[in-house]
Short mmCIF file of C-alpha atoms in Angstrom, two decimals:
data_model
loop_
_atom_site.label_atom_id
_atom_site.label_comp_id
_atom_site.label_asym_id
_atom_site.label_seq_id
_atom_site.Cartn_x
_atom_site.Cartn_y
_atom_site.Cartn_z
CA MET A 261 -2.25 -5.02 10.80
CA PRO A 262 -5.97 -4.50 11.26
CA HIS A 263 -7.84 -6.83 13.54
CA SER A 264 -10.08 -8.10 10.74
CA ALA A 265 -10.10 -10.58 7.90
CA ASP A 266 -9.80 -7.79 5.31
CA VAL A 267 -6.05 -8.16 4.85
CA HIS A 268 -4.85 -8.71 1.29
CA ALA A 269 -1.41 -10.17 0.55
CA PHE A 270 0.25 -8.77 -2.58
CA PRO A 271 3.26 -10.80 -3.80
CA LEU A 272 6.28 -9.15 -5.35
CA ARG A 273 9.93 -9.84 -6.02
CA VAL A 274 12.61 -7.20 -5.44
CA ARG A 275 13.88 -6.05 -8.82
CA TYR A 276 17.50 -5.12 -9.40
CA ALA A 277 16.49 -1.53 -10.25
CA GLU A 278 14.95 -1.23 -6.77
CA THR A 279 18.26 -1.85 -5.00
CA ASP A 280 21.02 0.54 -3.99
CA ALA A 281 24.79 0.25 -4.26
CA ALA A 282 24.84 -1.98 -1.17
CA GLY A 283 22.48 -4.47 -2.86
CA LEU A 284 19.59 -3.65 -0.52
CA ALA A 285 16.11 -2.58 -1.55
CA HIS A 286 16.25 1.22 -1.66
CA HIS A 287 14.09 2.95 0.93
CA GLY A 288 12.24 4.74 -1.87
CA SER A 289 10.99 1.42 -3.28
CA TYR A 290 8.60 0.80 -0.43
CA LEU A 291 6.01 3.50 -1.21
CA PRO A 292 5.47 2.19 -4.78
CA TRP A 293 5.08 -1.30 -3.27
CA PHE A 294 2.49 0.11 -0.86
CA GLU A 295 0.68 1.76 -3.78
CA ALA A 296 0.58 -1.42 -5.85
CA ALA A 297 -0.64 -3.40 -2.83
CA ARG A 298 -3.33 -0.79 -2.06
CA VAL A 299 -4.64 -0.90 -5.63
CA GLU A 300 -4.82 -4.70 -5.39
CA TRP A 301 -6.55 -4.48 -1.97
CA LEU A 302 -9.20 -2.30 -3.62
CA ARG A 303 -9.51 -4.74 -6.55
CA ALA A 304 -9.93 -7.66 -4.13
CA HIS A 305 -12.83 -5.71 -2.63
CA GLY A 306 -14.51 -5.08 -5.98
CA ILE A 307 -13.15 -1.56 -6.55
CA VAL A 308 -11.10 -0.92 -9.68
CA TYR A 309 -9.09 2.23 -9.02
CA ALA A 310 -8.79 3.04 -12.73
CA GLU A 311 -12.60 3.17 -12.92
CA LEU A 312 -12.73 5.54 -9.94
CA GLU A 313 -10.29 7.83 -11.75
CA ARG A 314 -12.37 7.73 -14.93
CA GLU A 315 -15.34 8.86 -12.81
CA GLY A 316 -13.28 11.80 -11.51
CA TYR A 317 -12.18 10.42 -8.11
CA HIS A 318 -8.65 10.26 -6.71
CA LEU A 319 -7.28 9.14 -3.35
CA ALA A 320 -4.52 11.66 -2.73
CA VAL A 321 -1.83 10.69 -0.21
CA VAL A 322 -1.70 13.29 2.56
CA GLU A 323 0.45 11.32 5.00
CA ALA A 324 2.87 8.40 4.68
CA PHE A 325 4.91 6.57 7.29
CA ILE A 326 7.37 3.69 6.92
CA ARG A 327 9.30 1.86 9.62
CA TYR A 328 12.18 -0.22 8.28
CA VAL A 329 12.84 -3.35 10.34
CA ALA A 330 15.22 -5.45 8.23
CA PRO A 331 16.62 -5.15 4.69
CA ALA A 332 15.20 -6.72 1.56
CA ARG A 333 17.63 -7.75 -1.16
CA PHE A 334 17.55 -8.26 -4.91
CA ASP A 335 15.32 -11.18 -5.95
CA ASP A 336 13.78 -11.63 -2.49
CA ALA A 337 10.18 -12.87 -2.70
CA LEU A 338 8.01 -10.64 -0.53
CA LEU A 339 4.40 -10.12 0.45
CA VAL A 340 2.89 -6.73 1.17
CA ARG A 341 -0.01 -7.31 3.53
CA THR A 342 -2.50 -4.47 3.29
CA GLY A 343 -5.54 -3.53 5.32
CA LEU A 344 -7.95 -0.64 5.68
CA VAL A 345 -7.88 0.58 9.29
CA ASP A 346 -9.89 3.78 9.21
CA MET A 347 -12.48 5.22 6.87
CA ARG A 348 -14.24 8.51 7.34
CA SER A 349 -16.53 10.40 5.01
CA ARG A 350 -13.63 12.03 3.10
CA GLU A 351 -10.55 10.00 4.01
CA ALA A 352 -9.17 6.50 4.36
CA THR A 353 -6.12 5.07 6.13
CA PHE A 354 -4.35 1.90 5.01
CA VAL A 355 -1.68 -0.07 6.86
CA TYR A 356 1.01 -2.24 5.33
CA GLU A 357 3.38 -4.94 6.44
CA VAL A 358 6.21 -6.12 4.17
CA VAL A 359 7.23 -9.68 5.00
CA THR A 360 9.31 -12.39 3.38
CA ASP A 361 7.27 -14.83 1.31
CA THR A 362 8.58 -17.91 3.12
CA ALA A 363 7.23 -20.67 5.32
CA HIS A 364 8.17 -18.53 8.34
CA PRO A 365 7.60 -14.91 7.24
CA ARG A 366 9.89 -12.26 8.69
CA GLN A 367 8.77 -8.65 8.86
CA LEU A 368 10.96 -6.24 6.90
CA ALA A 369 8.91 -3.05 7.15
CA ASN A 370 5.55 -1.69 8.17
CA GLY A 371 3.75 1.54 7.50
CA ARG A 372 0.59 3.43 6.76
CA THR A 373 -0.81 5.94 4.30
CA ARG A 374 -3.66 8.36 4.82
CA HIS A 375 -5.65 9.52 1.82
CA ILE A 376 -8.11 12.30 1.18
CA CYS A 377 -10.79 11.82 -1.45
CA LEU A 378 -10.80 14.26 -4.34
CA PHE A 379 -13.53 14.57 -6.95
CA ARG A 380 -12.39 16.56 -9.98
CA GLY A 381 -9.71 18.22 -7.86
CA GLN A 382 -11.91 19.18 -4.91
CA VAL A 383 -12.14 17.48 -1.50
CA ALA A 384 -15.23 15.27 -1.57
CA LYS A 385 -16.96 12.39 0.16
CA LEU A 386 -15.70 8.93 -0.69
CA PRO A 387 -17.82 7.22 -3.36
CA GLU A 388 -20.27 4.54 -2.22
CA ALA A 389 -18.00 1.75 -3.52
#
């Protein structure tokens, strides 16, 4: 996690459709959780991603990494803690930590995504927001 106060906690509950035959959250479920948490991190900082898209901007994922620590199961209450760790003129990197939403949180996964800014399909500087 970043060494700042700009960490946003996004709550979620593991849905049955996100589990595999073993009853564990499927590894492919984590990137959509990261995406939802990132959109909410932006919203918490006054940036509505849908408005950026209407203006012609997109944050395209160019790199994603996930480290799985422990399994999540159907109906587990989780938090995805999200922070911005690097921002350059044309790119941004977010980090994530998936933990149990309990009195003593336990880390289940961590990861990061790196994004390049596109404006109407072309690499561009990030908007002022």
